Amino acid sequence: MHLPRKKFTDFAAVRKEISDETDRETGRTKQISTVPIHLSIYSPNVVNLTLVDLPGLTKVAVDGQPEGIVQDIENMVRSYIEKPNCIILAISPANQDLATSDAIKISREVDPKGERTFGVLTKIDLMDKGTDAVDILEGKSYKLQFPWIGVVNRSQADINKSVDMIAARRREREYFQTSPEYQHLAQRMGSEHLGKMLSKHLEQVIKSRIPGLQSLINKTISDLESELSRLGKPVATDAGGKLYMIMEICRSFDQIFKERLDGIRPGGDKIYLVFDNQLPAALKRLQFDKHLSIDNVRKLICEADGYQPHLIAPEQGYRRLIESTLTTIRGPAEAAVDAVHAILKELVQKSISETMELKQYPTLRAEVSNAAIESLERMREESRKATLQLVDMECCYLTVEFFRKLPQDVEKGGNPTHSIFDRYNDSYLRRIGSNVLSYVNMVCASLRNSIPKSVVYCQVREAKRSLLDYFFAELGKKETKQLSSLLDEDPAVMQRRTSLAKRLELYRSAQAEIDAVAWAAK
């Protein structure tokens, strides 16, 4: 991999490159490095395996090596063989006592059940005359879960003479087939048999792990898709694509906002509470009866007479009492308008925070928020005008029919033949206050129903119908550069999305491969 575009056809050149790369990494010393050298071998004569050639375990440091190299090598070996998917080749020379084999010892530590350990015996051909490794190979002296496999490698002299691997394998087969001690074991000895055994074992391991792999891959794909969905779609490159993208994001926000108003999502119910609780409570706090106390009635009636008292009835006084009382309703009416406006603003902010796509583009989020708030401000002004007009209309035109139905008998103070001074006694003034209070309460009951209608018509309905209309109109006038500024995505997010998309593609490919293997393995 350090020479990715170079291919070797001569194993002598491969051996030299490995030696040279080792020197480049560690210098011309006897030190070790955890940086691996990757070599891919393509041949019809090899099995599909990944072989990791680790440094041999040592007990003492030799000249030129640091004192800690013994532990460093063991740590490096452990980092590989501890992995549960790793098959361990515990290689021991046949001409040494197995009881002192470091490979067997460390393999037992990380794989106590021996489920992934294969014992390999080397240098069988170098054993002293009169000795053999039959007891070991038959599993009598040291039993492993899998049978021991003996191999005969090339000697240093063979390597120096460049004896190729095909010839070496042939000589290895001949050795086991012709040696009287090992003839009965020849069919399961040698490097070729070792390769086939490992390949078969790996296949069995893979088959057993397929369900777990499928589950892991499917979960990873789901996680990647979820994160990609959270990050949103990549930004379009052309102006039309950008405009369409912005419009779609705005529509998503607008839909969430409408769902809040319509009760699909929470929040819209607060508007009803303004009309059902806040407005009635505010109207009640006006306390019309106190405003129409006998002293206030006398004051306004007398002021209305001016320098010439009314001879028949204090009509002008009636009007002033009614108008001055009804005018106080403007406060609760305006408060209802403001309360609904505040709720709509709150729903806008919550809808923006729930629109996942807007989190992706901070500038667009701010622009949409500002545009929505400005629209609500305009709607509030329209609502204020319309709602206060309802109150003003009640002040400027009184319902005549109400007063025609009032009793006019003498006891109630309605006899026009009485003197002006008699009519302005306390009893008569209380009667006027009572009449005005009845009329004001009637009007108040009517406004309690009509004010919510005005507010909903001018604010809620308009917000649902045209909250972003002005923003859309301005959006159509923007050039590509301005549209791009609205979609100013964080570069880190863009990079993350690209990375996730590549990973997702790889995992989907792996999913297809694993599914095919799983189907074939059934």
XYZ file of C-alpha atoms in Angstrom:
522
model
C 0.000 0.000 0.000
C 2.963 2.353 0.330
C 3.433 1.819 -3.441
C -0.216 1.620 -4.515
C 0.335 1.796 -8.275
C 3.315 -0.560 -8.449
C 3.009 -4.292 -9.140
C 5.727 -6.884 -8.526
C 6.158 -10.102 -10.480
C 9.466 -11.167 -8.922
C 9.393 -12.411 -5.330
C 13.019 -11.436 -4.897
C 11.976 -7.854 -5.606
C 9.096 -8.221 -3.150
C 11.455 -9.475 -0.465
C 13.843 -6.590 -1.107
C 11.004 -4.014 -0.965
C 9.816 -5.415 2.371
C 13.354 -5.176 3.728
C 13.792 -1.658 2.375
C 10.453 -0.458 3.793
C 11.366 -1.941 7.172
C 14.638 -0.017 7.124
C 12.815 3.161 6.122
C 10.406 2.760 9.049
C 12.792 1.598 11.794
C 16.162 2.621 10.423
C 18.962 0.099 10.033
C 18.467 -1.170 13.574
C 16.899 -4.180 15.206
C 13.949 -2.201 16.541
C 10.306 -2.890 15.694
C 7.430 -0.712 14.499
C 3.661 -1.094 14.846
C 3.210 0.335 11.331
C 2.246 -2.624 9.116
C 3.493 -3.319 5.603
C 0.532 -4.272 3.400
C 1.101 -6.688 0.528
C -1.664 -8.077 -1.715
C -0.872 -11.311 -3.537
C -2.835 -12.340 -6.644
C -2.415 -15.956 -7.756
C -4.518 -18.981 -8.768
C -2.412 -21.013 -6.319
C -3.333 -19.229 -3.075
C -6.437 -19.172 -0.854
C -8.435 -16.054 0.100
C -6.900 -15.249 3.448
C -5.355 -12.247 5.126
C -2.170 -13.291 6.864
C -0.627 -11.040 9.493
C 3.043 -11.903 10.002
C 3.908 -10.752 13.522
C 7.416 -10.562 14.983
C 8.459 -13.591 16.998
C 8.161 -13.386 20.779
C 11.512 -12.920 22.500
C 12.705 -13.162 26.082
C 15.741 -10.841 26.012
C 16.786 -7.800 24.041
C 19.812 -8.244 21.794
C 22.445 -5.646 20.997
C 20.947 -2.587 19.352
C 17.481 -3.192 20.784
C 15.904 -1.168 23.654
C 15.273 -2.955 26.950
C 11.513 -2.626 26.564
C 11.384 -4.401 23.181
C 10.355 -7.735 24.786
C 7.209 -6.182 26.237
C 6.646 -4.063 23.104
C 6.590 -7.167 20.907
C 4.213 -8.980 23.257
C 1.883 -5.967 23.348
C 1.873 -5.778 19.553
C 1.127 -9.495 19.224
C -1.664 -9.274 21.795
C -3.267 -6.302 20.007
C -3.859 -8.580 17.014
C -4.618 -11.983 18.521
C -7.065 -10.628 21.116
C -9.498 -9.714 18.344
C -12.362 -12.272 18.375
C -12.388 -12.605 14.571
C -8.686 -13.425 14.418
C -7.476 -16.986 13.747
C -4.268 -17.642 15.695
C -1.404 -19.619 14.198
C 0.656 -20.682 17.212
C 3.934 -21.524 15.507
C 6.481 -23.587 17.424
C 9.693 -25.232 16.230
C 9.636 -29.045 16.479
C 13.223 -29.143 17.788
C 12.273 -27.242 20.992
C 10.208 -28.237 24.024
C 6.530 -27.228 23.607
C 6.357 -26.566 27.343
C 8.472 -23.456 26.743
C 6.584 -22.293 23.654
C 5.674 -18.618 24.062
C 3.239 -18.877 21.131
C 1.224 -21.632 22.844
C 1.329 -19.807 26.187
C 0.020 -16.460 24.905
C -2.576 -18.188 22.662
C -3.970 -20.019 25.695
C -4.286 -16.677 27.524
C -6.359 -14.947 24.826
C -8.181 -18.075 23.558
C -8.539 -20.403 26.556
C -11.089 -22.661 24.797
C -8.898 -23.008 21.710
C -11.767 -22.124 19.390
C -9.561 -20.124 17.033
C -6.062 -21.480 17.653
C -4.216 -23.701 15.174
C -0.946 -25.283 16.247
C 1.747 -25.213 13.562
C 4.947 -27.206 13.977
C 7.960 -26.061 11.955
C 11.492 -27.373 11.419
C 10.346 -30.989 11.541
C 13.092 -31.844 9.081
C 15.712 -30.394 11.435
C 14.966 -32.615 14.426
C 17.763 -34.716 15.865
C 18.104 -38.209 14.445
C 16.106 -40.718 16.426
C 13.483 -38.148 17.398
C 10.223 -37.201 15.736
C 7.135 -35.071 16.278
C 4.527 -37.785 15.817
C 3.166 -37.565 19.387
C 2.700 -33.813 18.999
C 1.128 -34.058 15.536
C -1.252 -36.782 16.738
C -2.235 -34.613 19.713
C -0.902 -37.025 22.316
C 1.696 -34.870 24.032
C -0.144 -31.547 23.724
C -3.746 -31.634 22.575
C -5.441 -28.721 20.807
C -9.050 -28.446 19.646
C -7.830 -28.542 16.026
C -5.213 -31.085 14.876
C -1.588 -29.962 14.786
C -0.199 -29.314 11.316
C 3.448 -29.818 10.463
C 5.215 -27.792 7.779
C 8.610 -27.882 6.141
C 9.714 -24.468 4.947
C 12.526 -23.496 2.662
C 15.935 -23.483 4.259
C 18.094 -20.373 4.181
C 20.134 -22.086 1.506
C 16.977 -22.586 -0.587
C 16.100 -18.927 -0.168
C 19.593 -17.887 -1.180
C 19.292 -20.109 -4.270
C 15.883 -18.538 -5.048
C 14.026 -21.828 -4.914
C 10.468 -20.868 -5.836
C 7.410 -21.640 -3.695
C 5.966 -24.223 -6.119
C 9.123 -26.271 -5.955
C 9.273 -25.813 -2.180
C 5.705 -27.096 -1.812
C 6.508 -30.118 -3.975
C 9.549 -30.976 -1.850
C 7.433 -30.518 1.310
C 4.833 -33.015 0.030
C 7.570 -35.455 -0.899
C 9.105 -35.165 2.573
C 5.927 -36.156 4.418
C 4.998 -38.849 1.894
C 8.436 -40.505 2.003
C 9.227 -40.158 5.722
C 8.280 -43.431 7.478
C 7.296 -41.543 10.669
C 4.870 -39.192 8.930
C 3.510 -41.177 5.980
C 0.254 -41.930 7.825
C -0.188 -38.202 8.519
C 0.912 -36.936 5.105
C -2.644 -36.077 3.981
C -3.012 -33.437 6.703
C 0.510 -32.087 6.756
C 2.142 -29.289 4.808
C 1.588 -25.625 3.997
C -1.022 -26.371 1.321
C -3.153 -28.342 3.774
C -2.689 -25.569 6.356
C -3.990 -23.007 3.851
C -7.013 -25.148 2.993
C -7.776 -25.802 6.672
C -7.587 -22.122 7.475
C -9.747 -21.237 4.494
C -12.366 -23.843 5.485
C -12.323 -22.696 9.102
C -12.628 -19.068 8.061
C -15.634 -19.983 5.908
C -17.288 -21.692 8.884
C -16.543 -18.709 11.118
C -17.963 -16.332 8.534
C -21.136 -18.421 8.184
C -21.615 -18.404 11.954
C -21.056 -14.653 12.084
C -23.306 -13.776 9.112
C -26.470 -13.080 11.199
C -24.484 -10.839 13.540
C -22.806 -9.101 10.600
C -26.147 -8.566 8.896
C -27.599 -7.104 12.064
C -24.590 -4.834 12.576
C -24.587 -3.669 8.953
C -28.350 -3.049 8.950
C -28.103 -1.043 12.173
C -25.166 0.954 10.833
C -27.057 1.697 7.611
C -30.063 2.826 9.652
C -27.847 5.067 11.814
C -26.131 6.565 8.764
C -29.463 7.204 7.040
C -30.817 8.863 10.185
C -27.800 11.128 10.501
C -27.904 11.992 6.801
C -31.589 12.785 7.153
C -30.790 15.016 10.118
C -28.058 16.801 8.161
C -30.477 17.405 5.280
C -30.062 17.373 1.526
C -26.967 18.843 -0.148
C -27.265 22.372 -1.523
C -28.313 22.650 -5.173
C -25.802 24.282 -7.537
C -28.043 26.253 -9.935
C -30.283 29.239 -9.124
C -33.494 27.344 -9.906
C -32.478 24.481 -7.675
C -31.562 26.841 -4.842
C -34.860 28.721 -5.158
C -36.843 25.488 -5.194
C -34.893 24.210 -2.197
C -35.583 27.381 -0.188
C -39.272 27.269 -1.102
C -39.540 23.635 -0.028
C -37.868 24.373 3.310
C -40.217 27.322 3.863
C -43.212 25.147 3.026
C -42.054 22.602 5.597
C -41.924 25.361 8.211
C -45.294 26.746 7.122
C -46.885 23.297 7.363
C -45.582 22.784 10.908
C -46.886 26.247 11.866
C -50.339 25.428 10.476
C -50.360 22.098 12.286
C -49.774 23.944 15.543
C -52.698 26.289 14.864
C -54.985 23.430 13.829
C -54.235 21.300 16.869
C -52.265 18.573 15.101
C -49.319 19.836 17.139
C -49.704 21.580 20.536
C -49.906 25.366 20.919
C -53.014 26.584 19.093
C -55.190 25.934 22.125
C -53.580 28.912 23.870
C -55.382 31.254 21.467
C -58.740 29.872 22.550
C -57.775 30.448 26.181
C -57.302 34.146 25.406
C -60.925 34.364 24.245
C -62.389 32.042 26.861
C -60.467 33.220 29.930
C -58.304 36.288 29.441
C -60.802 38.523 27.561
C -63.821 37.808 29.839
C -61.651 38.323 32.922
C -60.366 41.649 31.573
C -63.910 42.817 30.787
C -65.030 41.841 34.262
C -62.212 43.836 35.822
C -63.601 47.006 34.181
C -66.366 47.053 36.865
C -68.966 49.057 34.934
C -71.143 49.404 38.042
C -68.454 51.457 39.786
C -68.017 53.609 36.705
C -71.804 54.238 36.833
C -71.913 55.242 40.489
C -74.561 57.853 41.362
C -71.930 60.548 41.758
C -70.433 59.893 38.323
C -73.884 59.726 36.743
C -74.878 63.070 38.334
C -71.623 64.659 37.207
C -71.956 63.579 33.562
C -75.702 64.351 33.385
C -75.208 67.835 34.724
C -72.207 68.487 32.476
C -74.243 67.377 29.469
C -76.956 69.949 30.274
C -74.481 72.782 29.971
C -75.979 76.215 30.788
C -79.449 75.083 29.685
C -80.841 72.008 31.479
C -82.798 69.510 29.397
C -86.510 70.015 29.703
C -87.636 66.560 28.563
C -84.900 63.990 29.185
C -81.100 64.093 29.586
C -80.385 62.382 26.244
C -76.955 63.925 25.854
C -76.103 62.726 29.358
C -77.172 59.204 28.445
C -74.930 59.246 25.409
C -71.934 60.526 27.332
C -72.405 57.912 30.056
C -72.637 55.110 27.501
C -69.732 56.324 25.388
C -67.418 56.896 28.345
C -68.226 53.431 29.693
C -67.916 51.598 26.375
C -64.600 53.302 25.619
C -63.024 51.402 28.503
C -63.562 48.162 26.525
C -60.828 49.276 24.110
C -58.213 48.177 26.672
C -59.257 44.498 26.926
C -59.872 44.406 23.164
C -56.354 45.645 22.444
C -54.931 43.280 25.073
C -56.592 40.339 23.306
C -54.994 41.403 20.027
C -51.552 41.590 21.681
C -51.990 38.294 23.519
C -52.820 36.412 20.317
C -49.891 38.125 18.590
C -47.516 36.925 21.328
C -48.823 33.357 20.990
C -48.404 33.426 17.204
C -44.813 34.666 17.620
C -44.129 31.846 20.058
C -45.599 29.298 17.637
C -43.435 30.696 14.830
C -40.267 30.247 16.901
C -41.240 26.723 17.947
C -42.121 25.802 14.362
C -38.765 27.120 13.164
C -36.929 25.044 15.769
C -38.904 21.967 14.668
C -38.085 22.476 10.985
C -35.005 20.282 10.652
C -33.946 21.807 7.328
C -33.719 25.297 8.843
C -31.162 24.088 11.399
C -28.934 23.356 8.430
C -28.924 26.950 7.172
C -28.574 29.617 9.935
C -28.963 32.613 7.579
C -32.148 31.250 5.986
C -33.466 30.453 9.443
C -32.916 34.046 10.575
C -34.482 35.439 7.372
C -37.569 33.230 7.654
C -37.947 34.121 11.313
C -37.682 37.855 10.611
C -40.099 37.642 7.663
C -42.662 35.715 9.731
C -42.424 38.155 12.660
C -42.778 41.147 10.324
C -45.890 39.581 8.802
C -47.345 39.022 12.254
C -46.652 42.672 13.117
C -48.571 43.826 10.050
C -51.412 41.485 10.896
C -51.474 42.749 14.465
C -51.886 46.341 13.264
C -54.742 45.333 10.985
C -56.320 43.358 13.798
C -55.942 46.259 16.210
C -57.680 48.626 13.800
C -60.532 46.214 13.052
C -61.065 45.235 16.686
C -61.045 48.790 18.025
C -63.427 49.746 15.236
C -65.915 47.270 16.695
C -65.790 49.128 19.996
C -65.940 52.527 18.288
C -68.967 51.452 16.257
C -70.805 50.589 19.440
C -69.902 54.013 20.847
C -71.019 56.023 17.833
C -74.388 54.386 17.251
C -76.636 53.259 20.082
C -79.283 50.572 19.707
C -82.515 52.609 19.837
C -84.747 49.585 20.293
C -83.189 48.904 23.672
C -84.267 52.275 25.059
C -87.742 52.118 23.512
C -88.423 49.067 25.598
C -87.477 50.798 28.847
C -90.479 51.380 31.233
C -91.583 55.022 31.474
C -93.889 55.022 34.558
C -93.756 57.777 37.154
C -92.180 55.684 39.869
C -89.243 54.910 37.565
C -88.650 58.621 36.999
C -89.879 58.772 33.458
C -92.739 61.213 33.737
C -91.801 64.242 31.592
C -94.209 66.522 33.487
C -92.042 66.469 36.624
C -89.760 69.421 37.144
C -86.121 69.116 36.104
C -85.023 69.286 39.686
C -87.289 66.411 40.712
C -85.977 64.267 37.888
C -82.380 64.743 39.001
C -82.987 63.305 42.455
C -81.008 60.234 43.599
C -83.746 57.792 42.651
C -83.840 59.106 39.110
C -80.057 59.112 38.776
C -79.888 55.501 39.993
C -82.428 54.626 37.353
C -80.317 56.244 34.661
C -77.236 54.347 35.905
C -79.178 51.089 35.890
C -80.401 51.659 32.318
C -76.943 52.527 31.070
C -75.406 49.502 32.875
C -77.957 47.185 31.248
C -77.160 48.601 27.835
C -73.388 48.436 28.391
C -73.634 44.816 29.565
C -75.624 43.979 26.439
C -72.976 45.592 24.235
C -70.174 43.948 26.226
C -71.743 40.517 25.705
C -71.911 41.206 21.992
C -68.272 42.382 21.836
C -67.152 39.370 23.808
C -68.283 37.312 20.819
C -67.250 39.661 18.019
C -63.746 40.596 19.256
C -62.467 36.971 18.942
C -63.913 36.787 15.434
C -62.110 39.968 14.448
C -58.830 38.779 15.971
C -59.025 35.355 14.318
C -59.993 36.838 10.971
C -57.210 39.426 10.928
C -54.418 37.476 12.636
C -54.884 33.720 12.886
C -56.565 33.243 9.513
C -54.129 35.557 7.780
C -51.138 33.891 9.440
C -52.310 30.528 8.124
C -53.010 31.929 4.692
C -50.150 34.330 3.939
C -47.466 34.274 6.633
C -44.549 34.108 4.152
C -46.190 35.665 1.065
C -44.099 38.821 1.265
C -40.924 36.778 1.817
C -41.713 34.638 -1.233
C -42.296 37.738 -3.350
C -38.910 39.148 -2.342
C -37.256 35.763 -2.810
C -38.201 35.701 -6.480
C -36.206 38.905 -7.050
C -32.944 37.556 -5.630
C -29.977 36.549 -7.790
C -27.964 33.334 -7.529
C -25.369 34.884 -5.221
C -28.043 36.130 -2.828
C -29.778 32.760 -2.840
C -26.447 31.112 -2.096
C -25.962 33.387 0.905
C -29.247 32.086 2.332
C -27.990 28.504 1.986
C -24.701 29.146 3.776
C -24.190 25.661 5.157
C -21.350 24.985 7.591
C -18.425 23.468 5.593
C -17.962 20.899 8.352
C -21.551 19.746 7.810
C -20.989 19.483 4.061
C -17.857 17.431 4.630
C -19.654 15.256 7.166
C -22.515 14.601 4.721
C -20.091 13.617 1.955
C -18.260 11.281 4.320
C -21.501 9.715 5.538
C -22.763 9.255 1.977
C -19.574 7.384 1.034
C -19.795 5.205 4.125
C -23.459 4.507 3.438
C -22.633 3.456 -0.122
C -19.960 1.066 1.192
C -22.267 -0.419 3.819
C -25.061 -0.912 1.294
C -22.589 -2.668 -0.972
C -21.489 -4.793 1.986
C -25.136 -5.494 2.785
C -25.720 -6.797 -0.740
C -22.571 -8.937 -0.568
C -23.395 -10.354 2.860
C -26.984 -11.088 1.827
C -25.702 -12.943 -1.243
C -23.282 -14.964 0.909
C -25.994 -15.672 3.466
C -28.330 -16.936 0.727
C -25.592 -19.140 -0.750
C -24.707 -20.501 2.693
C -28.242 -21.747 3.367
